[in-house]
Coordinates of C-alpha atoms in Angstrom, one line a residue:
M1 CA 100.3 139.1 34.8
C2 CA 100.8 141.1 38.0
G3 CA 99.1 140.1 41.3
I4 CA 96.7 141.6 43.6
V5 CA 95.9 140.7 47.2
G6 CA 93.8 142.5 49.9
Y7 CA 92.6 141.8 53.4
I8 CA 90.2 143.4 55.8
G9 CA 89.3 141.8 59.1
N10 CA 90.4 141.2 62.6
K11 CA 93.8 139.5 61.8
N12 CA 97.1 141.2 60.9
S13 CA 96.7 141.7 57.1
V14 CA 100.5 141.7 56.4
P15 CA 101.3 137.9 56.6
I16 CA 98.0 137.1 54.8
I17 CA 99.0 139.5 51.9
I18 CA 102.6 138.3 51.7
G19 CA 101.3 134.7 51.7
G20 CA 98.9 135.5 49.0
L21 CA 101.6 137.3 46.8
K22 CA 103.8 134.2 47.1
R23 CA 100.9 132.2 45.7
L24 CA 100.9 134.6 42.7
E25 CA 104.5 134.7 42.0
Y26 CA 104.1 132.3 39.1
R27 CA 102.2 135.1 37.2
G28 CA 105.3 137.0 36.5
Y29 CA 106.6 140.2 38.1
D30 CA 109.6 142.3 38.7
S31 CA 108.8 144.3 41.8
A32 CA 106.3 144.1 44.8
G33 CA 104.8 146.4 47.5
V34 CA 102.4 146.4 50.3
G35 CA 100.2 149.2 51.7
I36 CA 98.4 149.3 55.1
L37 CA 96.4 151.7 57.1
A38 CA 98.4 153.1 59.9
G39 CA 96.8 155.9 61.8
D40 CA 96.1 158.9 59.7
E41 CA 98.0 157.6 56.6
C42 CA 98.7 154.8 54.5
K43 CA 102.1 153.1 55.2
V44 CA 103.8 151.9 52.0
I45 CA 106.7 149.5 51.6
K46 CA 108.1 148.6 48.1
S47 CA 111.0 146.7 46.8
V48 CA 112.4 145.6 43.4
G49 CA 112.7 141.8 43.0
K50 CA 111.1 138.9 44.6
V51 CA 108.5 138.9 47.3
A52 CA 111.1 137.5 49.6
K53 CA 113.0 140.7 49.5
L54 CA 109.8 142.7 50.2
E55 CA 109.1 140.4 53.1
Q56 CA 112.5 141.2 54.6
A57 CA 111.9 144.9 54.3
I58 CA 108.5 144.6 56.0
G59 CA 110.0 142.5 58.8
N60 CA 112.4 145.4 59.5
E61 CA 109.6 147.8 59.8
Q62 CA 107.4 145.5 61.9
L63 CA 104.2 146.4 59.9
E64 CA 100.9 145.4 61.4
S65 CA 97.3 146.4 60.4
N66 CA 93.9 144.8 60.1
T67 CA 93.5 146.3 56.6
G68 CA 96.0 146.2 53.7
I69 CA 96.7 145.6 50.0
G70 CA 99.7 144.1 48.3
H71 CA 100.9 143.9 44.6
T72 CA 103.5 142.3 42.4
R73 CA 104.2 144.5 39.3
W74 CA 105.2 143.4 35.8
A75 CA 106.6 146.7 34.3
T76 CA 104.7 148.3 31.5
H77 CA 104.9 152.1 32.0
G78 CA 108.4 152.8 33.5
A79 CA 111.3 150.5 34.4
P80 CA 111.1 148.1 37.3
T81 CA 112.2 150.4 40.2
E82 CA 111.0 151.0 43.8
T83 CA 109.5 154.3 42.7
N84 CA 107.5 152.7 39.9
A85 CA 106.4 149.7 42.1
H86 CA 102.8 149.7 43.6
P87 CA 101.1 150.8 45.7
H88 CA 101.0 154.4 44.6
F89 CA 99.8 157.1 47.0
N90 CA 98.6 160.6 46.9
K91 CA 100.5 163.7 48.5
D92 CA 99.4 163.4 52.0
R93 CA 99.5 159.5 51.9
T94 CA 95.8 159.2 52.8
I95 CA 94.9 157.1 49.7
C96 CA 96.9 154.3 48.1
V97 CA 96.2 152.3 45.0
I98 CA 97.2 149.0 43.4
H99 CA 96.4 148.3 39.9
N100 CA 96.7 145.7 37.1
G101 CA 96.2 146.7 33.5
I102 CA 96.9 149.7 31.4
I103 CA 95.4 153.3 31.4
E104 CA 95.5 154.1 27.7
N105 CA 94.6 157.8 28.3
Y106 CA 96.9 158.3 31.2
S107 CA 99.0 161.0 29.4
V108 CA 96.0 163.2 28.8
L109 CA 94.8 162.6 32.5
K110 CA 98.2 163.4 33.7
K111 CA 98.6 166.7 31.9
E112 CA 95.2 167.8 33.4
L113 CA 96.1 166.8 36.9
Q114 CA 99.5 168.6 36.6
K115 CA 97.5 171.7 35.7
K116 CA 95.7 171.4 38.9
G117 CA 98.9 171.2 40.9
Y118 CA 99.4 167.5 41.2
E119 CA 103.1 166.3 41.3
F120 CA 104.1 162.8 40.0
R121 CA 106.9 160.8 41.5
S122 CA 106.8 157.9 39.1
E123 CA 106.8 157.0 35.4
T124 CA 103.6 154.9 35.7
D125 CA 100.1 155.1 34.3
T126 CA 98.8 154.0 37.7
E127 CA 100.0 157.0 39.7
V128 CA 97.3 159.0 37.5
L129 CA 94.7 156.9 39.3
V130 CA 95.5 157.8 42.8
H131 CA 95.7 161.5 42.0
L132 CA 92.5 161.3 40.0
I133 CA 90.7 159.7 42.9
D134 CA 92.2 162.2 45.3
S135 CA 90.8 165.0 43.0
F136 CA 87.3 163.7 43.5
V137 CA 87.7 163.2 47.3
K138 CA 88.7 166.9 47.5
K139 CA 85.3 167.7 45.9
G140 CA 83.6 166.2 48.7
N141 CA 82.9 162.7 47.3
S142 CA 83.1 159.4 49.3
L143 CA 85.9 157.2 48.5
L144 CA 83.5 154.8 46.6
N145 CA 82.1 157.6 44.5
A146 CA 85.6 159.2 44.0
V147 CA 86.8 155.9 42.6
R148 CA 83.7 155.4 40.6
K149 CA 83.8 158.8 39.0
A150 CA 87.6 158.4 38.3
L151 CA 87.0 155.2 36.5
I152 CA 84.3 156.6 34.3
E153 CA 87.2 158.9 32.9
V154 CA 89.6 156.1 32.4
E155 CA 90.1 154.5 29.1
G156 CA 91.8 151.1 29.3
T157 CA 92.0 148.1 31.6
F158 CA 92.1 147.8 35.3
G159 CA 91.8 145.5 38.2
L160 CA 92.4 147.6 41.3
A161 CA 92.2 148.0 45.1
V162 CA 92.0 151.3 46.9
L163 CA 92.7 152.1 50.6
S164 CA 91.9 155.5 52.4
S165 CA 93.0 156.3 56.0
K166 CA 90.0 158.7 56.1
E167 CA 87.6 155.7 55.4
P168 CA 89.5 152.9 57.3
D169 CA 86.7 150.4 57.5
K170 CA 86.6 149.4 53.8
I171 CA 88.6 148.6 50.7
I172 CA 87.3 149.7 47.3
A173 CA 87.9 147.3 44.3
A174 CA 86.9 147.3 40.7
R175 CA 87.7 145.6 37.5
R176 CA 87.6 146.0 33.7
G177 CA 89.5 143.6 31.4
S178 CA 91.8 142.4 34.3
P179 CA 90.6 139.7 36.7
L180 CA 89.5 140.3 40.2
V181 CA 87.8 138.2 42.8
L182 CA 86.4 138.8 46.3
G183 CA 86.8 135.9 49.0
I184 CA 84.2 135.7 51.7
G185 CA 85.5 134.7 55.1
N186 CA 84.0 134.6 58.6
N187 CA 84.1 138.4 59.8
E188 CA 86.9 139.0 57.3
N189 CA 87.1 139.4 53.6
F190 CA 89.8 139.0 50.8
L191 CA 90.7 140.4 47.4
A192 CA 92.9 138.8 44.8
S193 CA 93.5 138.7 41.1
D194 CA 93.7 134.9 41.2
V195 CA 91.6 132.4 43.3
T196 CA 94.9 130.5 44.1
A197 CA 95.9 133.4 46.5
L198 CA 92.9 132.7 48.6
I199 CA 92.4 129.0 48.9
T200 CA 94.1 128.6 52.3
H201 CA 91.7 131.2 53.8
T202 CA 88.2 130.6 51.9
S203 CA 86.5 128.7 49.2
Q204 CA 83.6 131.2 48.9
I205 CA 84.4 133.3 45.8
V206 CA 82.6 136.1 44.2
Y207 CA 83.7 137.0 40.5
L208 CA 83.8 140.7 39.6
D209 CA 82.7 141.4 36.0
D210 CA 83.8 144.3 33.8
D211 CA 82.9 147.7 35.0
E212 CA 81.9 146.5 38.5
I213 CA 82.9 148.1 41.7
V214 CA 82.6 146.6 45.2
E215 CA 82.9 148.2 48.6
V216 CA 84.4 145.6 50.9
Y217 CA 84.0 145.6 54.6
K218 CA 85.2 143.0 57.0
D219 CA 81.6 141.6 57.5
K220 CA 79.9 142.4 54.3
F221 CA 80.2 143.7 50.7
E222 CA 78.1 145.9 48.4
A223 CA 78.5 145.8 44.6
K224 CA 77.3 148.2 41.9
T225 CA 78.5 149.2 38.5
I226 CA 80.8 152.2 38.0
H227 CA 77.6 154.0 36.7
D228 CA 76.1 153.6 40.1
E229 CA 73.6 150.9 39.3
Q230 CA 73.1 148.4 42.3
I231 CA 73.7 144.7 41.5
Q232 CA 73.6 141.4 43.3
K233 CA 76.6 139.2 43.1
E234 CA 76.4 135.3 43.4
I235 CA 78.9 133.5 45.7
H236 CA 80.6 130.5 44.2
E237 CA 82.1 127.5 46.1
V238 CA 85.6 126.8 44.5
K239 CA 87.5 123.7 45.6
I240 CA 91.3 123.7 44.8
A241 CA 93.4 121.2 46.9
L242 CA 96.5 122.8 48.4
D243 CA 98.8 120.1 46.9
E244 CA 97.6 121.2 43.5
I245 CA 99.5 124.4 43.9
S246 CA 102.6 123.0 45.7
K247 CA 105.6 121.5 44.0
G248 CA 104.9 118.1 45.7
G249 CA 108.6 117.2 46.1
Y250 CA 109.7 118.2 42.6
P251 CA 112.4 120.9 42.2
H252 CA 110.1 123.0 39.9
F253 CA 106.4 123.4 39.1
M254 CA 107.2 122.8 35.5
L255 CA 108.6 119.3 36.1
K256 CA 105.8 118.5 38.3
E257 CA 103.3 119.5 35.7
I258 CA 105.1 117.6 33.0
M259 CA 104.9 114.5 35.2
E260 CA 101.3 115.0 36.0
Q261 CA 100.2 114.6 32.4
P262 CA 99.0 111.1 32.6
E263 CA 96.5 112.3 35.3
S264 CA 95.6 115.6 33.6
I265 CA 94.9 114.0 30.2
T266 CA 92.8 111.4 31.9
N267 CA 90.9 114.2 33.7
S268 CA 90.3 116.0 30.5
M269 CA 88.4 113.1 29.0
R270 CA 86.9 111.5 32.2
G271 CA 83.2 110.8 31.7
R272 CA 83.3 112.3 28.2
L273 CA 83.8 109.1 26.0
I274 CA 80.8 107.0 25.1
Y275 CA 82.3 103.9 23.6
E276 CA 79.0 102.1 22.8
E277 CA 78.2 104.9 20.4
G278 CA 81.7 105.8 19.3
T279 CA 81.3 109.4 20.3
A280 CA 81.9 112.0 23.0
R281 CA 79.7 113.7 25.5
L282 CA 80.5 117.4 26.2
G283 CA 77.8 118.9 28.4
G284 CA 79.2 122.3 28.0
L285 CA 78.4 122.3 24.2
R286 CA 74.9 120.8 24.6
K287 CA 73.0 123.9 23.9
A288 CA 75.2 124.9 21.0
I289 CA 76.1 121.6 19.3
D290 CA 73.4 121.9 16.5
R291 CA 74.7 125.3 15.6
L292 CA 78.2 124.3 15.8
S293 CA 77.5 121.2 13.6
D294 CA 75.7 123.3 11.1
S295 CA 78.5 126.0 10.9
K296 CA 79.9 126.7 7.4
R297 CA 83.3 127.6 9.0
I298 CA 85.1 127.3 12.3
I299 CA 87.6 129.9 13.4
I300 CA 90.0 129.1 16.2
S301 CA 91.5 132.0 17.9
A302 CA 94.2 132.0 20.7
C303 CA 97.7 133.2 21.7
G304 CA 101.1 131.4 22.1
T305 CA 100.8 127.8 23.1
S306 CA 97.0 127.7 23.0
W307 CA 97.4 128.9 19.3
H308 CA 99.6 125.9 18.6
A309 CA 96.9 123.6 20.1
G310 CA 94.5 125.4 17.7
L311 CA 96.8 124.5 14.7
V312 CA 96.5 120.9 15.7
G313 CA 92.7 121.3 16.1
E314 CA 92.5 122.6 12.5
Y315 CA 94.0 119.3 11.2
M316 CA 91.8 117.4 13.4
L317 CA 88.4 119.1 12.5
E318 CA 89.1 119.3 8.7
Q319 CA 90.2 115.7 8.4
F320 CA 87.3 114.1 10.5
A321 CA 84.5 116.7 10.7
G322 CA 84.8 118.0 7.1
I323 CA 84.5 121.8 8.1
P324 CA 86.7 124.4 6.9
V325 CA 88.9 125.8 9.8
E326 CA 91.1 128.7 10.2
V327 CA 93.3 129.6 13.0
E328 CA 93.9 133.2 14.0
Y329 CA 96.3 134.9 16.4
A330 CA 93.8 136.6 18.8
S331 CA 96.2 139.6 19.1
E332 CA 95.8 140.3 15.4
F333 CA 92.2 139.3 14.9
R334 CA 90.1 142.2 15.8
Y335 CA 92.5 144.7 14.2
R336 CA 92.1 143.6 10.6
N337 CA 88.3 144.0 10.2
P338 CA 87.8 140.1 10.0
I339 CA 84.9 138.8 7.9
I340 CA 82.6 137.0 10.4
T341 CA 79.0 135.9 9.7
K342 CA 76.3 134.3 11.8
D343 CA 77.1 131.0 10.0
D344 CA 80.6 131.0 11.6
A345 CA 81.6 129.3 14.9
M346 CA 84.5 130.6 16.8
I347 CA 86.5 128.6 19.3
F348 CA 88.6 130.7 21.7
I349 CA 91.4 128.7 23.6
S350 CA 93.1 130.1 26.8
Q351 CA 94.4 128.4 29.7
S352 CA 93.7 131.1 32.1
G353 CA 90.5 132.2 30.5
E354 CA 91.7 135.8 31.1
T355 CA 94.1 136.3 28.1
A356 CA 93.4 140.0 27.2
D357 CA 93.8 139.7 23.5
T358 CA 91.7 136.4 23.3
L359 CA 88.9 137.9 25.4
A360 CA 88.9 141.0 23.2
A361 CA 88.7 138.9 20.1
M362 CA 85.9 136.8 21.6
R363 CA 83.9 139.9 22.4
E364 CA 84.4 141.2 18.9
A365 CA 83.2 137.9 17.4
K366 CA 80.2 137.9 19.7
R367 CA 79.4 141.4 18.6
R368 CA 79.4 140.3 14.9
G369 CA 76.9 137.4 15.5
A370 CA 79.2 134.3 15.4
L371 CA 78.7 131.4 17.7
V372 CA 81.3 131.9 20.5
L373 CA 82.8 128.9 22.2
G374 CA 85.4 128.8 25.1
V375 CA 88.0 126.2 25.8
C376 CA 89.8 127.1 29.0
N377 CA 91.2 125.7 32.3
V378 CA 90.1 128.1 35.0
V379 CA 86.5 127.6 36.2
G380 CA 84.8 131.0 36.5
S381 CA 87.2 132.9 34.2
S382 CA 86.0 135.7 31.9
I383 CA 86.0 133.5 28.8
A384 CA 84.1 130.8 30.6
R385 CA 81.5 133.2 31.7
E386 CA 81.1 135.3 28.5
S387 CA 81.1 132.5 26.0
D388 CA 77.8 131.1 24.5
A389 CA 79.0 127.6 25.4
G390 CA 82.3 125.8 26.0
V391 CA 84.5 123.0 27.4
Y392 CA 86.8 123.1 30.4
I393 CA 90.0 121.2 29.9
H394 CA 90.1 120.1 33.7
A395 CA 94.1 120.2 33.7
G396 CA 94.1 121.4 37.3
P397 CA 96.1 124.5 38.3
E398 CA 99.1 125.2 36.0
I399 CA 101.6 127.2 38.0
G400 CA 104.7 127.1 35.8
V401 CA 104.7 130.0 33.2
A402 CA 105.6 127.7 30.3
S403 CA 102.5 125.7 29.6
T404 CA 102.9 122.0 29.5
K405 CA 99.9 119.9 30.8
A406 CA 97.4 122.6 29.6
F407 CA 98.6 122.2 26.1
T408 CA 98.2 118.4 26.1
S409 CA 94.7 118.8 27.6
Q410 CA 93.8 121.3 25.1
L411 CA 94.7 118.8 22.4
V412 CA 92.5 116.1 24.1
V413 CA 89.5 118.5 24.3
L414 CA 89.9 119.5 20.6
A415 CA 90.1 115.8 19.7
L416 CA 86.8 115.2 21.7
I417 CA 85.1 118.1 19.9
T418 CA 86.2 116.7 16.7
L419 CA 85.0 113.3 17.5
L420 CA 81.5 114.6 18.5
L421 CA 81.2 116.7 15.3
A422 CA 82.5 113.9 13.2
R423 CA 80.1 111.3 14.4
R424 CA 77.2 113.8 13.7
K425 CA 78.4 114.0 10.1
S426 CA 80.1 111.0 8.3
L427 CA 82.4 109.3 10.7
S428 CA 81.3 105.6 11.2
E429 CA 80.7 104.2 14.6
Q430 CA 83.5 101.7 14.1
D431 CA 86.0 104.6 13.4
G432 CA 84.7 106.5 16.4
K433 CA 85.3 103.4 18.6
M434 CA 88.9 103.2 17.2
I435 CA 89.5 106.8 18.1
I436 CA 88.2 106.3 21.6
K437 CA 90.4 103.4 22.1
E438 CA 93.4 105.3 21.1
L439 CA 92.3 108.2 23.3
Q440 CA 92.0 105.8 26.3
A441 CA 95.5 104.5 25.6
I442 CA 97.2 107.9 25.6
P443 CA 97.7 108.3 29.4
E444 CA 99.6 104.9 29.7
K445 CA 101.7 105.9 26.7
V446 CA 102.5 109.2 28.3
E447 CA 103.7 107.4 31.4
Q448 CA 106.0 105.3 29.1
I449 CA 107.4 108.6 27.6
L450 CA 108.0 110.1 31.1
K451 CA 110.3 107.2 31.9
L452 CA 112.6 108.5 29.3
N453 CA 113.3 111.4 31.5
D454 CA 116.8 110.3 32.5
Q455 CA 117.7 109.6 28.8
I456 CA 116.5 113.1 27.7
E457 CA 118.4 114.8 30.6
E458 CA 121.6 113.1 29.2
I459 CA 120.9 114.5 25.8
A460 CA 120.3 117.9 27.2
K461 CA 123.8 118.1 28.5
N462 CA 125.1 118.3 25.2
F463 CA 123.1 121.5 24.3
V464 CA 123.6 123.8 27.2
D465 CA 125.8 126.1 25.1
A466 CA 123.8 126.1 22.0
K467 CA 122.9 129.4 20.6
N468 CA 120.2 128.3 18.1
F469 CA 117.8 125.3 17.6
L470 CA 115.6 124.4 14.6
Y471 CA 112.5 122.2 15.1
L472 CA 110.9 120.5 12.1
G473 CA 107.8 118.5 11.6
R474 CA 105.2 117.9 9.0
G475 CA 101.3 117.7 8.9
Y476 CA 99.9 117.3 12.4
N477 CA 103.6 117.6 13.9
F478 CA 104.3 121.0 12.4
P479 CA 102.5 122.8 15.3
V480 CA 104.4 120.5 17.7
A481 CA 107.6 121.9 16.2
L482 CA 106.5 125.4 16.8
E483 CA 105.5 124.4 20.4
G484 CA 108.8 122.7 21.1
A485 CA 110.7 125.8 19.9
L486 CA 108.6 128.1 22.0
K487 CA 109.2 126.0 25.1
L488 CA 113.0 126.2 24.6
K489 CA 112.8 130.0 24.0
E490 CA 110.6 130.6 27.0
I491 CA 112.8 129.0 29.6
S492 CA 116.3 128.5 28.2
Y493 CA 116.5 131.8 26.3
I494 CA 118.1 130.0 23.4
H495 CA 116.8 131.2 19.9
A496 CA 114.7 128.5 18.4
E497 CA 112.4 128.3 15.4
G498 CA 109.8 125.8 14.4
Y499 CA 109.1 125.2 10.7
P500 CA 107.2 122.7 8.4
A501 CA 109.9 120.4 7.5
A502 CA 109.6 121.0 3.7
E503 CA 110.0 124.7 4.3
M504 CA 113.6 124.1 5.4
K505 CA 114.8 124.2 1.8
H506 CA 113.2 127.6 1.4
G507 CA 115.6 129.4 3.6
P508 CA 116.4 127.9 7.0
I509 CA 118.8 125.3 5.5
A510 CA 121.3 128.1 5.0
L511 CA 121.6 128.0 8.9
I512 CA 122.7 124.3 9.0
D513 CA 126.2 123.6 10.1
K514 CA 127.9 121.4 12.7
N515 CA 126.8 123.8 15.4
M516 CA 123.2 123.9 14.6
P517 CA 121.0 121.4 16.4
T518 CA 117.9 120.2 14.5
V519 CA 115.0 118.4 16.2
F520 CA 112.9 116.3 13.8
L521 CA 109.5 115.0 14.7
A522 CA 109.4 111.7 12.6
P523 CA 106.7 109.2 13.6
R524 CA 105.9 106.5 11.1
D525 CA 103.0 108.2 9.3
S526 CA 102.0 109.1 5.7
V527 CA 104.7 111.7 5.3
Y528 CA 107.5 109.6 6.9
D529 CA 109.5 109.2 3.7
K530 CA 109.4 113.0 3.1
I531 CA 110.8 113.8 6.6
L532 CA 113.5 111.1 6.1
S533 CA 114.7 113.0 3.2
N534 CA 114.8 116.3 5.2
I535 CA 117.0 114.4 7.9
E536 CA 119.3 113.3 5.1
E537 CA 119.6 116.9 4.0
V538 CA 120.6 118.0 7.5
K539 CA 123.0 115.2 7.9
A540 CA 124.7 116.0 4.6
R541 CA 125.5 119.5 6.0
E542 CA 126.9 118.2 9.3
G543 CA 124.0 119.4 11.4
K544 CA 123.4 117.8 14.8
I545 CA 120.2 115.8 14.6
I546 CA 118.0 114.9 17.5
T547 CA 115.0 112.7 16.4
I548 CA 111.7 111.9 18.1
S549 CA 110.6 108.6 16.4
T550 CA 108.3 105.6 17.2
E551 CA 109.4 102.5 19.0
D552 CA 109.2 100.3 15.8
D553 CA 111.5 102.5 13.8
E554 CA 115.2 101.4 13.3
K555 CA 115.8 103.2 10.0
L556 CA 116.5 106.6 11.7
D557 CA 119.1 105.3 14.2
A558 CA 122.0 105.6 11.9
L559 CA 120.9 109.1 10.7
S560 CA 120.4 110.6 14.2
D561 CA 123.0 111.9 16.6
Y562 CA 120.4 111.5 19.3
I563 CA 117.2 109.6 19.2
I564 CA 114.2 109.3 21.4
K565 CA 111.8 106.5 20.7
I566 CA 108.2 106.8 22.1
P567 CA 105.0 104.8 21.6
G568 CA 103.0 105.4 18.6
T569 CA 99.2 106.1 18.0
I570 CA 96.9 107.5 15.3
R571 CA 97.9 110.6 13.4
M572 CA 95.5 113.0 15.1
L573 CA 96.8 112.1 18.6
M574 CA 100.4 111.9 17.9
P575 CA 101.1 115.5 18.8
I576 CA 100.0 114.7 22.4
L577 CA 102.9 112.2 22.7
N578 CA 105.5 113.9 20.6
V579 CA 105.4 117.2 22.6
I580 CA 106.3 115.6 25.9
P581 CA 110.0 114.8 25.1
L582 CA 110.3 118.4 23.8
Q583 CA 108.9 119.7 27.2
L584 CA 111.6 117.6 29.0
L585 CA 114.4 118.6 26.6
A586 CA 113.6 122.3 27.1
Y587 CA 113.3 121.9 30.9
H588 CA 116.6 120.1 31.3
I589 CA 118.5 122.4 29.1
A590 CA 117.2 125.4 31.1
V591 CA 117.9 123.8 34.5
K592 CA 121.5 123.0 33.4
K593 CA 121.9 126.6 32.4
G594 CA 120.9 127.5 36.0
L595 CA 117.8 129.3 35.0
D596 CA 114.5 129.8 36.7
V597 CA 112.3 127.6 34.7
D598 CA 109.1 128.5 36.6
Q599 CA 109.5 132.2 36.3
P600 CA 111.4 132.9 33.1
R601 CA 112.5 136.5 32.6
N602 CA 110.0 139.0 31.1
L603 CA 107.2 136.5 30.9
A604 CA 103.9 136.3 32.8
K605 CA 101.5 133.3 33.1
S606 CA 98.3 135.2 32.4
V607 CA 98.8 138.1 29.9
T608 CA 96.0 140.3 30.9
V609 CA 97.2 143.4 29.0
E610 CA 97.6 144.0 25.3

């Protein structure tokens, strides 16, 4: 959520900043701005809308400077206006600030600053920061110490960068709860809220941790805590191929990422299956596996799509590992005084590894003594660094806001964790080998499903004007119904609900009429006859039926208005296959509505505020 880019060196910072902001557009934003050092003041240009609009405004001004910062804003305090956009600056424009996060005590700080004569232009919490820093500079503090002392007074989260025309040889940056990285170049240095903004310039990355502040020069950097304790930071080598964050000929990142799933699923299990022993090898869990295996209870915590993956994980772990599992919304978890003991293990799932609610829940669980495990996609993310152990899903960069390949890779990793634990308990070697064979067959089956893209596009044409959708599944496929409904809501703005199919009779059936499309997940499994009855109930009420069934099923042809037949697999892995037609259906409906599927309104890729 929101993007930060900064540059200091010998080149013109402006095109570097604009290029970085374009790489961060997928994170979601509604306005953008750039601040550079220009003589005795900070020159700031801001605009509402896309970075391209900001770029045009900058071109008209012909900005040029060796030092600058840029920002894309997702509105929290105050509407998306040019005045509320970042950077914010002090009265004489000698200091400018960009900021991700939320200052929770901004109202109190604002009143104190107003008493001192400070005037505010915007509705934002961020403007408080620039005036607070200015107040410490006026007391004779260096920029570094002014920022440091200001942040000590701040309650809330921040990833920020600060420029001052009075100290033009540096950028000050700091973080708490909102990601920020430093890129190390040759006589030039970079700042960003996401590594993807920097990969065309450097692979040398320093990850800032909470309550750390860094003084960045063009040829060096110095780091300390906001409490003035000197620290040494490690430089990491990060390798992301440029084609991983480009569309590769596809019209949208979302479609590209849907089509990448045979490869991303393969990468999620590459080198992790040991067929001879019927088990999995997960190096990231090695030091924690005994404690995990001995846990009396596993709690999975996540948000959004990752929460849906956790629900599937609950079915897997309870069926095969025999461990009680609970799945919690991370956003609610720490606010209800949860009962956690040292015998509990908690798995936190997050694509970005920076989801604010999930990170806060993880820290609470750690404080209470539980074993804390992370499942995430982004190497070096906060959840990856702060968990006791964990597993990367290796899905590759996911740029589209609506998660697709990360979801299926999360399901694969949860299956691997299940296999590993189950084999340490009561699962036989033979059954372990059977699961491995089915896992190894998944990528090819996904390829077969993706060949149905044209058929699914034809189905989508019939539902462009739909106002509501119902998604129904049972057992392992109830979470898939939730995920299918979420995908449609996210990118097409059509109201959709996912339900366990049996719950339809307890309320939602009142909605069924000839204008209500219902998507059924109906693989041939142990609850097939039950879902068949639910389909009959909808048909009797003239509801439009879209069915996802397996290739060997002909019984559903006559009952369905539209049917999508896919390969089958064992129950625990069927969600991986069933979700892909739902991803494509949502994608094509949204495209035919003329919507921006990669950057849906009001949404951000990485939700780094509560």
